[in-house]
XYZ file of C-alpha atoms in Angstrom:
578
model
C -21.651 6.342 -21.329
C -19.414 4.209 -18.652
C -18.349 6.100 -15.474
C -14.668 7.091 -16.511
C -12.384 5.951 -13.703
C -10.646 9.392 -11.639
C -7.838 9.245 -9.600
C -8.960 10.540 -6.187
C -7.514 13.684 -4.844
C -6.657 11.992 -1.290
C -6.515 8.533 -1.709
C -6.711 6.057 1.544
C -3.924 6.120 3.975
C -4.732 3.006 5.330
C -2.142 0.328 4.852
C -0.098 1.808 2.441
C 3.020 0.000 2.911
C 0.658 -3.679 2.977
C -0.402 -2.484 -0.287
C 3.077 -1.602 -1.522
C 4.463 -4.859 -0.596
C 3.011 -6.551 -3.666
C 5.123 -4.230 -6.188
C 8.748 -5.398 -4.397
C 8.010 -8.769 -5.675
C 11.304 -8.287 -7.578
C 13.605 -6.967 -4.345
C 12.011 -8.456 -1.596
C 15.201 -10.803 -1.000
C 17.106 -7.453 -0.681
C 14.667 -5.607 1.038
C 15.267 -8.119 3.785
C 18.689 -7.946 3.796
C 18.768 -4.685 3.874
C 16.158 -4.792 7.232
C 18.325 -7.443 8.661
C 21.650 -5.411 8.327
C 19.816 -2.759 9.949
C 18.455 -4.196 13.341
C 21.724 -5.587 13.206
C 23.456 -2.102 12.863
C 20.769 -1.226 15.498
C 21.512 -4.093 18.023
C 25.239 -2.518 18.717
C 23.907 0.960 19.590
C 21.130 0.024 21.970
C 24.099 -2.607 23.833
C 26.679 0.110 24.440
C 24.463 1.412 27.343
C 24.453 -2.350 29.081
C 28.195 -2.172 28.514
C 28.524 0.833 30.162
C 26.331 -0.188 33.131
C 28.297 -3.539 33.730
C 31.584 -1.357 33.554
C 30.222 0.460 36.677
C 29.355 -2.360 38.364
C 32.789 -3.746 37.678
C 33.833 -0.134 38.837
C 32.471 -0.280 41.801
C 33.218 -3.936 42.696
C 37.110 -3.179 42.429
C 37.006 -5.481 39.363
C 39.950 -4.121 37.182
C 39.956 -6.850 34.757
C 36.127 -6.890 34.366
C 36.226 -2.896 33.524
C 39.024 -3.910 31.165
C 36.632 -6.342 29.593
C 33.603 -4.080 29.337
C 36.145 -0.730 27.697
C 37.307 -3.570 24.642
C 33.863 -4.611 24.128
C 32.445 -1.027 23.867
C 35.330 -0.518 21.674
C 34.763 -3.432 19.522
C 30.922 -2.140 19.738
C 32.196 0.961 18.390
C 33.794 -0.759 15.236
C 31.220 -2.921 14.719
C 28.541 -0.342 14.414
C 30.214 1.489 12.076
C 31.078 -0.762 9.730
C 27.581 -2.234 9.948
C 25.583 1.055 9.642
C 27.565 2.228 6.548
C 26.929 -1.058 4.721
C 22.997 -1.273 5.882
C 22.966 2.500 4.462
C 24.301 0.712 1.239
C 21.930 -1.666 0.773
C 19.322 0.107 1.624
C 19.578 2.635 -0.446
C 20.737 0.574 -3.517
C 17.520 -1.631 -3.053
C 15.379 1.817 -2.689
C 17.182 3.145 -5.560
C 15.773 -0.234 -7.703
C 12.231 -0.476 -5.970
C 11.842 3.622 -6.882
C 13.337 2.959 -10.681
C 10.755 -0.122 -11.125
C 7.608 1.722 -9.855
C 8.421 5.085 -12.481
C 8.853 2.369 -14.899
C 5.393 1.001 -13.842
C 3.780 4.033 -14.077
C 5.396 5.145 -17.296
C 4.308 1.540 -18.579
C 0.417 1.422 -17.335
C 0.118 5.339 -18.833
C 1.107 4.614 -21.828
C -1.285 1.840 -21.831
C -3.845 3.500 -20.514
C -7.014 4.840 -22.616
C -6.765 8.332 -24.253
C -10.444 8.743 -22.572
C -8.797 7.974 -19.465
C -5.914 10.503 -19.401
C -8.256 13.445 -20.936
C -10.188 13.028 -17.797
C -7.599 13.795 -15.469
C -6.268 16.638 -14.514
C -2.855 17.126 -16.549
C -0.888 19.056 -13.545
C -2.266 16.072 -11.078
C -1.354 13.567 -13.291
C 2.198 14.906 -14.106
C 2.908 15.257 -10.427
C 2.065 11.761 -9.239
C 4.477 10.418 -12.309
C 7.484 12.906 -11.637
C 7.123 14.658 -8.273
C 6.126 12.613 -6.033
C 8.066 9.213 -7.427
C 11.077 11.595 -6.782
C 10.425 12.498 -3.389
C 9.795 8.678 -2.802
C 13.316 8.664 -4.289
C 14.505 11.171 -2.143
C 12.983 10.050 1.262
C 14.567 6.489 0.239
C 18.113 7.738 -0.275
C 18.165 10.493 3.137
C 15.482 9.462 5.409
C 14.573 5.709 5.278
C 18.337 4.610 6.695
C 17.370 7.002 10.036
C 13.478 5.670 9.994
C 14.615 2.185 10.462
C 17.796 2.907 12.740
C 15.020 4.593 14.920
C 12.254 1.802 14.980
C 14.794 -0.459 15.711
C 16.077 1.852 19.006
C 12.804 2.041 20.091
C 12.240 -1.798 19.882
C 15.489 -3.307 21.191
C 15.844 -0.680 23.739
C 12.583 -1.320 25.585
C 13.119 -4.998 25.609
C 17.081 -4.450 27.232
C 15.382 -2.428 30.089
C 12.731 -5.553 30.249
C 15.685 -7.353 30.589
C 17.769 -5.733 33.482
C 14.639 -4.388 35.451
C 11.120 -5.744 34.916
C 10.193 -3.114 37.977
C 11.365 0.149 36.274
C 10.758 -0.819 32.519
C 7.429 -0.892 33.862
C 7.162 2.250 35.345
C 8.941 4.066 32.332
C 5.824 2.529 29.908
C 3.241 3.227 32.442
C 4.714 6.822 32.414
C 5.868 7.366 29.093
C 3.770 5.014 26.902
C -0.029 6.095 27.479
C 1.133 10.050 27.288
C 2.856 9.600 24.391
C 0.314 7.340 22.392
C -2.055 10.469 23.054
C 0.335 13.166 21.631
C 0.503 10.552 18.785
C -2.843 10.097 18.207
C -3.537 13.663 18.145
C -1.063 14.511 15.370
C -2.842 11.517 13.776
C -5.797 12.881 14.109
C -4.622 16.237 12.691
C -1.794 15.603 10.075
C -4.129 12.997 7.924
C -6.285 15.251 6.678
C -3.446 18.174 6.544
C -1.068 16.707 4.367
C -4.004 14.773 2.267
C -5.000 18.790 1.538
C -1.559 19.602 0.872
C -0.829 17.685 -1.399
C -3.956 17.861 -3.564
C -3.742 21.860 -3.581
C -0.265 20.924 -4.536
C -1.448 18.949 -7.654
C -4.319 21.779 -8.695
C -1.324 24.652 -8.371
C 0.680 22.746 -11.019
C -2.571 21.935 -12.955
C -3.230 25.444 -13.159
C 0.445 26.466 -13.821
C 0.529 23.811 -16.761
C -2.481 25.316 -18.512
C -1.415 28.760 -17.870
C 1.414 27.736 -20.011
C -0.055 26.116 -22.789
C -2.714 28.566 -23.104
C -0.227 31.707 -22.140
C -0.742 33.491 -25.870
C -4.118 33.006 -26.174
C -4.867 34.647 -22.527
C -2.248 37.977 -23.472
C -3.783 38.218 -26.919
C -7.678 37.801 -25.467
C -7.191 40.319 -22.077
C -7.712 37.166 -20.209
C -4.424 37.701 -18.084
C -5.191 39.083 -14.818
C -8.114 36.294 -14.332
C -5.645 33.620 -14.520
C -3.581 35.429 -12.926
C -6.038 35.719 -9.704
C -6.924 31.774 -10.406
C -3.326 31.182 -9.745
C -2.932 33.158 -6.721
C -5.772 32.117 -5.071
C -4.569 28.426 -6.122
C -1.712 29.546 -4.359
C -3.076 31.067 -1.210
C -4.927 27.593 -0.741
C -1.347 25.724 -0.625
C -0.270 28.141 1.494
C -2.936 27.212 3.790
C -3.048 23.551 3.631
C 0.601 23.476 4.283
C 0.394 25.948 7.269
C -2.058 23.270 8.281
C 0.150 20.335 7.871
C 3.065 22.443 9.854
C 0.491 23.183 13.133
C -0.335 19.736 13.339
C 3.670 19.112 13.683
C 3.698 21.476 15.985
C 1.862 18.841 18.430
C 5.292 16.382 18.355
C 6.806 18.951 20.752
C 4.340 18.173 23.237
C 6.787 14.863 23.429
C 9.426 16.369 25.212
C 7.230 17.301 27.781
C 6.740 13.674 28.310
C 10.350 13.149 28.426
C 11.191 15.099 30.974
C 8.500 13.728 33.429
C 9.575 9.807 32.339
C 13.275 10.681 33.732
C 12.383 12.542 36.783
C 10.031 9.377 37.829
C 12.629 7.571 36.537
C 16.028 8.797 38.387
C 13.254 9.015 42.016
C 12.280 5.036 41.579
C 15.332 4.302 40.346
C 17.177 5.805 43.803
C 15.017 4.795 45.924
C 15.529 1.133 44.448
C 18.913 1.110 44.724
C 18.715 2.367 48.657
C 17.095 -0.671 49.457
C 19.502 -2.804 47.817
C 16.740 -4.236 44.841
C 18.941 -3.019 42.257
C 22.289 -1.991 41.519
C 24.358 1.272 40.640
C 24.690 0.128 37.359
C 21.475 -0.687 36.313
C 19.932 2.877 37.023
C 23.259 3.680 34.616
C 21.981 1.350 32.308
C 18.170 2.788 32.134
C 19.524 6.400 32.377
C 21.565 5.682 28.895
C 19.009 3.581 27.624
C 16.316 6.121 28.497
C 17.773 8.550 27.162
C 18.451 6.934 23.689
C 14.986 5.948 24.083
C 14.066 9.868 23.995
C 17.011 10.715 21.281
C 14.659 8.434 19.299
C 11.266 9.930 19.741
C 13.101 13.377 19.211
C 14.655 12.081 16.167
C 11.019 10.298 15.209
C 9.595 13.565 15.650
C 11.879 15.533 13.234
C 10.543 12.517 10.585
C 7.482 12.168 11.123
C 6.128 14.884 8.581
C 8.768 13.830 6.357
C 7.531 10.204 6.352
C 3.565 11.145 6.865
C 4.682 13.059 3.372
C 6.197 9.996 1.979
C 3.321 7.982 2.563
C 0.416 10.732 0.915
C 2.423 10.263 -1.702
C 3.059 6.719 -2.154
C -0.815 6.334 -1.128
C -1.209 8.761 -4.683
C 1.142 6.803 -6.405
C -0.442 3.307 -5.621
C -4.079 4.816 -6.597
C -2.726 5.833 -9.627
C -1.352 1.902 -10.351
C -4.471 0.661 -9.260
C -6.740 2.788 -11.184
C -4.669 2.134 -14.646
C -4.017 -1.773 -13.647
C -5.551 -4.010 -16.337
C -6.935 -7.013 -16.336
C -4.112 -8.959 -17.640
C -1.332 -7.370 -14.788
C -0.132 -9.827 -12.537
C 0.363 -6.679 -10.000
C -2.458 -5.994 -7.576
C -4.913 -3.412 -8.319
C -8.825 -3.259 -9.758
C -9.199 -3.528 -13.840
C -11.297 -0.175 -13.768
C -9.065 1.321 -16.723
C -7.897 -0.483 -19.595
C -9.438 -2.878 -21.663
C -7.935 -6.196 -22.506
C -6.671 -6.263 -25.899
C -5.637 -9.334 -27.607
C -6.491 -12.557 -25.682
C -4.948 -15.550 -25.713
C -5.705 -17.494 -29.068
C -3.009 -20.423 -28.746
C -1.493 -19.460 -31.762
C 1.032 -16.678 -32.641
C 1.277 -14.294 -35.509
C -1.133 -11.607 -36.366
C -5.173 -12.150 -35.870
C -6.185 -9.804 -39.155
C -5.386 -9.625 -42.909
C -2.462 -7.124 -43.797
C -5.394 -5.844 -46.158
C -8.672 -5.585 -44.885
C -12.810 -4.151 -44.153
C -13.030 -1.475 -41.676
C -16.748 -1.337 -40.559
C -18.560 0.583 -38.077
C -21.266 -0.812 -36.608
C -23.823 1.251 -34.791
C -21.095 3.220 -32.964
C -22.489 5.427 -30.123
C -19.465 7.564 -27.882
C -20.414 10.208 -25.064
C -17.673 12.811 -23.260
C -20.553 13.358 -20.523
C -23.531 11.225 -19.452
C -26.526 11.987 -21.534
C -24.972 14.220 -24.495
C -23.832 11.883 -27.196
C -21.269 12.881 -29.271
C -22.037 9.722 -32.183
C -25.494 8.737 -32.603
C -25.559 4.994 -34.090
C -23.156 5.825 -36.635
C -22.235 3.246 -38.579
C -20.206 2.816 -42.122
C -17.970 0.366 -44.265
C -14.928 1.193 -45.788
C -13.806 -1.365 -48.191
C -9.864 -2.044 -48.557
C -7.556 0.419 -50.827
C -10.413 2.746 -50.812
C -10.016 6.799 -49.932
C -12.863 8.147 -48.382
C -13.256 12.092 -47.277
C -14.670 13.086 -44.199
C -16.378 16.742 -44.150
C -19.136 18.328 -41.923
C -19.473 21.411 -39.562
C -17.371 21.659 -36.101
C -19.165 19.669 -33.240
C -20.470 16.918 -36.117
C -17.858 14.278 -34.485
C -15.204 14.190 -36.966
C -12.484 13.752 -34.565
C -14.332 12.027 -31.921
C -15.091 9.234 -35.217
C -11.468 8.931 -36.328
C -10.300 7.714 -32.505
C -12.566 5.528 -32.574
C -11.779 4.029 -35.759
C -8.118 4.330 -34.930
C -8.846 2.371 -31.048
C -7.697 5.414 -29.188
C -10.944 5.631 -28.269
C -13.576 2.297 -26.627
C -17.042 3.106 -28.229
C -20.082 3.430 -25.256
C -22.050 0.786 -27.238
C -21.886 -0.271 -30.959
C -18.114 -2.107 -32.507
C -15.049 -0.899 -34.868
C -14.126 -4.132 -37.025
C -11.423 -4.376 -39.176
C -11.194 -7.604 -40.898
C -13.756 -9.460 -39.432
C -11.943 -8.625 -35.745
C -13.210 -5.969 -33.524
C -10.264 -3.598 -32.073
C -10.580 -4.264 -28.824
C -9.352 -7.695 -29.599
C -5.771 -7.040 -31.594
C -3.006 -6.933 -29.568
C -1.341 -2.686 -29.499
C 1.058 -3.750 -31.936
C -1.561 -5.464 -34.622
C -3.272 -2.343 -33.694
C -1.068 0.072 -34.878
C 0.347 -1.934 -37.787
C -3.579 -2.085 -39.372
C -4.873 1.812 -38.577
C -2.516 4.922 -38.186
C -3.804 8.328 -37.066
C -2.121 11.758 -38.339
C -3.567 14.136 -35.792
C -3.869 17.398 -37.229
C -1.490 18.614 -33.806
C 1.756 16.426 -34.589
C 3.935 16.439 -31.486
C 7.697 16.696 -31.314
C 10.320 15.760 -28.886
C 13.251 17.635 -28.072
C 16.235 16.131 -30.855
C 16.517 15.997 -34.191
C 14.551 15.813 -37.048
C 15.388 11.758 -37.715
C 14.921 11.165 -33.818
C 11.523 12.395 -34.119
C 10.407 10.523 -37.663
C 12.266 7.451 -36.035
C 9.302 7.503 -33.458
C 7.358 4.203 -34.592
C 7.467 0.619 -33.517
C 10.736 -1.123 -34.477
C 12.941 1.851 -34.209
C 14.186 2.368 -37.913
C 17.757 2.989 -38.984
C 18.626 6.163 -40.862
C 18.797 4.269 -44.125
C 15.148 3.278 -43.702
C 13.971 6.578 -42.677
C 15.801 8.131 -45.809
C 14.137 5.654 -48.276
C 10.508 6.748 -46.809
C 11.403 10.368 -46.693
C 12.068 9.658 -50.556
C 9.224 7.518 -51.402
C 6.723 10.594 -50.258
C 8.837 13.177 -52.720
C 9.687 14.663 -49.480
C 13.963 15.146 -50.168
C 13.927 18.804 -51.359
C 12.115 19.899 -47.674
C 14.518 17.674 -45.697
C 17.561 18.982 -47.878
C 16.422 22.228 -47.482
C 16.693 22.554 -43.641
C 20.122 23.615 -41.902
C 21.651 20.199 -41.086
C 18.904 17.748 -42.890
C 17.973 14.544 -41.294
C 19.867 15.662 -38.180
C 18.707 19.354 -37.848
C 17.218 20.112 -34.377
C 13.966 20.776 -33.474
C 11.964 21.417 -30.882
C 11.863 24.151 -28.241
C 14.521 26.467 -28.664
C 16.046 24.956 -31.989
C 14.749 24.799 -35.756
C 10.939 25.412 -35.791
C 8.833 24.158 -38.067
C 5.663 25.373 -39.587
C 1.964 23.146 -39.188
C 2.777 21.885 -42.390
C 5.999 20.213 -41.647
C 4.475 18.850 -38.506
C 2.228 17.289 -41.059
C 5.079 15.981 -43.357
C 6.796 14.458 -39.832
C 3.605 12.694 -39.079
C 2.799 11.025 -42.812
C 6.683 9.857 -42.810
C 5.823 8.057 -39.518
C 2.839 6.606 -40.875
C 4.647 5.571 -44.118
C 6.987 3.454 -42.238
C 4.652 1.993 -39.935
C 2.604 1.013 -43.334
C -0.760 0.642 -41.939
C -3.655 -0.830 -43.730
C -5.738 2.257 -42.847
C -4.304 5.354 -42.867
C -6.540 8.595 -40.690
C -5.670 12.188 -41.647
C -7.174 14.520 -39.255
C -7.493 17.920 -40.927
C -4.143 17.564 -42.122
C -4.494 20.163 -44.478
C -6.119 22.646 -41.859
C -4.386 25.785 -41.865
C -1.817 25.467 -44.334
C -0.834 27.699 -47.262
C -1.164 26.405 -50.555
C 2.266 25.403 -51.757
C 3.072 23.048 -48.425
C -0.897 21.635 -48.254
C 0.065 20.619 -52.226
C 3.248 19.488 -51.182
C 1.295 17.292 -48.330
C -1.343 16.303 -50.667
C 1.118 14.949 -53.363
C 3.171 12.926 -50.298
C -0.391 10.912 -49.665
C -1.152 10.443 -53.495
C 2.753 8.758 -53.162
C 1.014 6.005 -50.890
C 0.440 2.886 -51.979
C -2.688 2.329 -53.883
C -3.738 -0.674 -51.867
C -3.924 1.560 -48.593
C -7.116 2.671 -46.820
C -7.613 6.138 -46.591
C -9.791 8.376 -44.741
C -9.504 12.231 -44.759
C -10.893 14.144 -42.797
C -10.962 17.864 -43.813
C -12.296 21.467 -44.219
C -10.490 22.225 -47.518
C -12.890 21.543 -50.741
C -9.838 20.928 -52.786
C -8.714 18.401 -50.552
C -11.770 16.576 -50.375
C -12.684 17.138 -53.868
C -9.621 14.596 -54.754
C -11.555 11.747 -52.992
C -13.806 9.605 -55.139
C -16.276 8.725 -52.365
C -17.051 11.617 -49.671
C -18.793 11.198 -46.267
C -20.721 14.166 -44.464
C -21.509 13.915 -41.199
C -23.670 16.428 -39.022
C -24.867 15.812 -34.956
C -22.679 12.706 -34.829
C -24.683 10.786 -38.135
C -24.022 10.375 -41.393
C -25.881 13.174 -43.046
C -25.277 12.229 -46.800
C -22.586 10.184 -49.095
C -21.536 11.252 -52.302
């Protein structure tokens, strides 16, 4: 068996944003705008204290017309930053907005490429997180906090290179003060918050893991007594959040240790300053200057503070999100990211059109397929199925029934051994030859919330009513749809019409009939059902054309009994053939 690639619970932090660059390929023109509007935006903030300090000076000098000058530039400052901070909150948040759609796109696109064997080994809470949760606080932290993030990078930047600029002397004593203390409070909470909000958000991803099969398993654990264990699973799943994010708020708790720093920068800074201007090395207004500056300076590394979990957050998460797009990254993705995931299906042949026969062999060649290392599911199984002919599947649970017919239907990559159908092995047809030559009806059909034509209208090409109506009659099927509240266009789904296993059925042969595969896979269709619908269902696939391929696989003796050539299989190998 090959080593299934797993997400990992708490992916490397280590330069995240470097290795998000590579998916703005799209916005980076507006990305840079957006920056540039910013440190513009930024630039008139961190100049109103210079104004201000030359204003003194002025002051001071009896220079009416210079403090004129300086009150209609800080005035014109004012303006200025206004209009320039709205419109870099625009464009930054309309190019987040994009970059945020076009990753959930991403993700949506490389799941739904991804191998079934892949997404059965994750967990389905984890999973569902990474593609909802955290791609909306991404969202979220784009649209409130990344305008403030930037506006306070930039303060920090342009300020300290203004004081460089008025006073060499004290800008030096406010780093060799401020700098080295503060880099240590950083580099604890560092030190601390990694691993914090790492745990957080993993215990975050096994709550809803647990919470999502608690759900889809709630009946089973009231009607077995098996309540109050999950019930303690989920608690304690619980209690371990709680933890982790207790955790993740303590190691916050060391950003206060900032102000502390603060206030011993501006006391050195107010007794060098004075004693500066006594001897005449500086003037009035440049301690002004530094005081304003300064104390922007601090605003900032308060205001840095308040973000800093919200952006040490942002980046777990986008670290989660970018292992996720690496792990399911195939070979053929121009994004960055290791092919660990999905196999490449149809190469390059320098010729367009399909690669098979609309009509063809399906052979299975020595097919071995493991769910763990060392306990094989299929043994070497291997079997031909000429074209138009219906073959029945039977044996015991646990012989590999299921395990064989995604496989033969490429939802599945055999461990060794090759599916072929005409002459072509699966893994090379493109997914849409794929699913135009072999069809699986899963004995669990699926719905989506709509109605009844919405759901049959789930194939490739997106048929029109008209089509879907002409199928619905080709399989005998217009006395069940005519028989339902509103037809065609009766709800169902949670909370509307529900349907019984056998209609599921019904929805999933109409799908298959307008896809008109080659090969058509019934997995215990008939499982389950009471007589009249199971006739009903077995009369639909009679309806079929006679060219098709079929292969049913089944429990029911009266189903299989139909079927002029029956395979039995038992410990994943074909026991007998008759």
């Amino acid at each position: 068996m090959a080593e299934q690639a797993r997400l990992s619970a708490s992916p490397d932090q280590r330069a995240v944003l470097r290795r998000a660059w590579p998916h703005l390929r799209t916005q980076r023109r507006g990305v840079l705008a957006a920056l540039a509007l910013s440190v513009a935006a930024t630039a008139t903030t961190v100049a109103v204290p210079a104004v201000i300090g030359a204003g003194v000076d002025r002051l001071l000098d009896g220079d009416r017309a210079g403090l004129m000058t300086a009150v209609a530039v800080l005035t014109a400052l004012a303006l200025l930053r206004l209009l320039l901070f709205r419109q870099s909150e625009i464009r930054l948040t309309t190019v987040g907005e994009r970059v945020v759609r076009e990753l959930r796109d991403l993700v949506v696109e490389r799941l739904s490429r991804a191998p079934l064997r892949f997404l059965e080994a994750q967990p389905s809470g984890d999973l569902l997180r990474r593609a909802t949760t955290e791609i909306a606080d991404l969202a979220n932290f784009v649209r409130a906090q990344l305008p403030d993030v930037l506006t306070v990078a930039g303060q920090l930047l342009l300020t300290t290179i203004v004081l460089f600029g008025y006073s060499p002397l004290l800008a030096s004593a406010l780093l060799v003060v401020f700098v080295p203390a503060i880099i240590v409070v950083l580099r604890l909470f560092k030190k601390a918050a990694d691993p914090a909000f790492a745990a957080e958000a993993a215990a975050a991803g096994r709550v809803a893991t647990t919470y999502r099969e608690l759900v889809q398993s709630h009946e089973m654990l009231r009607t077995g007594g098996g309540t109050d264990f999950w019930r303690t699973r989920f608690l304690r799943d619980g209690e371990r959040r709680y933890r982790a994010a207790r955790r993740s708020q303590r190691s916050l708790s060391l950003i206060s240790l900032a102000r502390v720093v603060q206030g011993a920068t501006t006391a050195v800074l107010l007794l060098l300053g004075g004693r500066l201007v006594a001897e005449g090395r500086v003037s009035v207004g440049t301690v002004v200057v530094f005081v304003l500056a300064t104390r922007q300076l601090f605003d900032s590394a308060a205001q840095a503070s308040n973000l800093v979990g919200q952006v040490k957050l942002t980046l777990v998460g986008l670290a989660r999100l970018l292992d996720l797009l690496a792990t399911t990254a195939s070979r053929e993705d121009p994004g960055p990211g290791p092919s660990v995931v999905v196999p490449p299906r149809g190469p390059y042949t320098g010729r367009s059109g399909p690669l098979t026969a609309a009509r063809g062999v399906l052979d299975i060649r020595a097919v071995r397929y493991s769910y763990l290392s060392g306990r094989e599911v299929l043994h070497g199984l291997s079997l031909r199925v000429e074209p138009g002919e219906r073959l029945g599947l039977a044996g015991p649970t646990g012989a590999g029934k299921t395990t064989f017919a995604k496989l033969v239907t490429g939802l599945y990559t055999p461990d060794s051994g090759s599916v072929h159908y005409d002459g072509r092995d699966l893994r090379e047809l493109s997914a849409a030859e794929l699913r135009r030559r072999v069809v699986l009806v899963p004995q669990r059909v699926h719905l989506i919330d709509g109605s009844l034509l919405d759901n049959l209208g789930l194939v490739p090409g997106t048929p029109d009513e008209k089509r879907i109506a002409a199928a619905v009659a080709r399989l005998d099927l217009e006395d069940w749809t005519r028989g339902l509240p509103d037809g065609l266009r009766t709800r169902v789904g949670r909370g509307a019409e529900a349907l019984s296993a056998g209609e599921l059925q019904l929805i999933g042969l109409v799908r298959a009939a307008l896809v008109d595969p080659a090969v058509l896979v019934l997995d215990e269709a008939t499982a389950d059902l009471d007589p009249d619908t199971a006739r009903r269902l077995e009369i639909a696939v009679d309806t079929l054309r006679a060219d098709r391929t079929l292969i049913v696989i089944a429990h029911r003796e009266s189903t299989i009994e139909r079927l002029p050539r029956v395979v039995r299989l038992d410990d994943g190998m074909v026991l007998a053939e008759g």
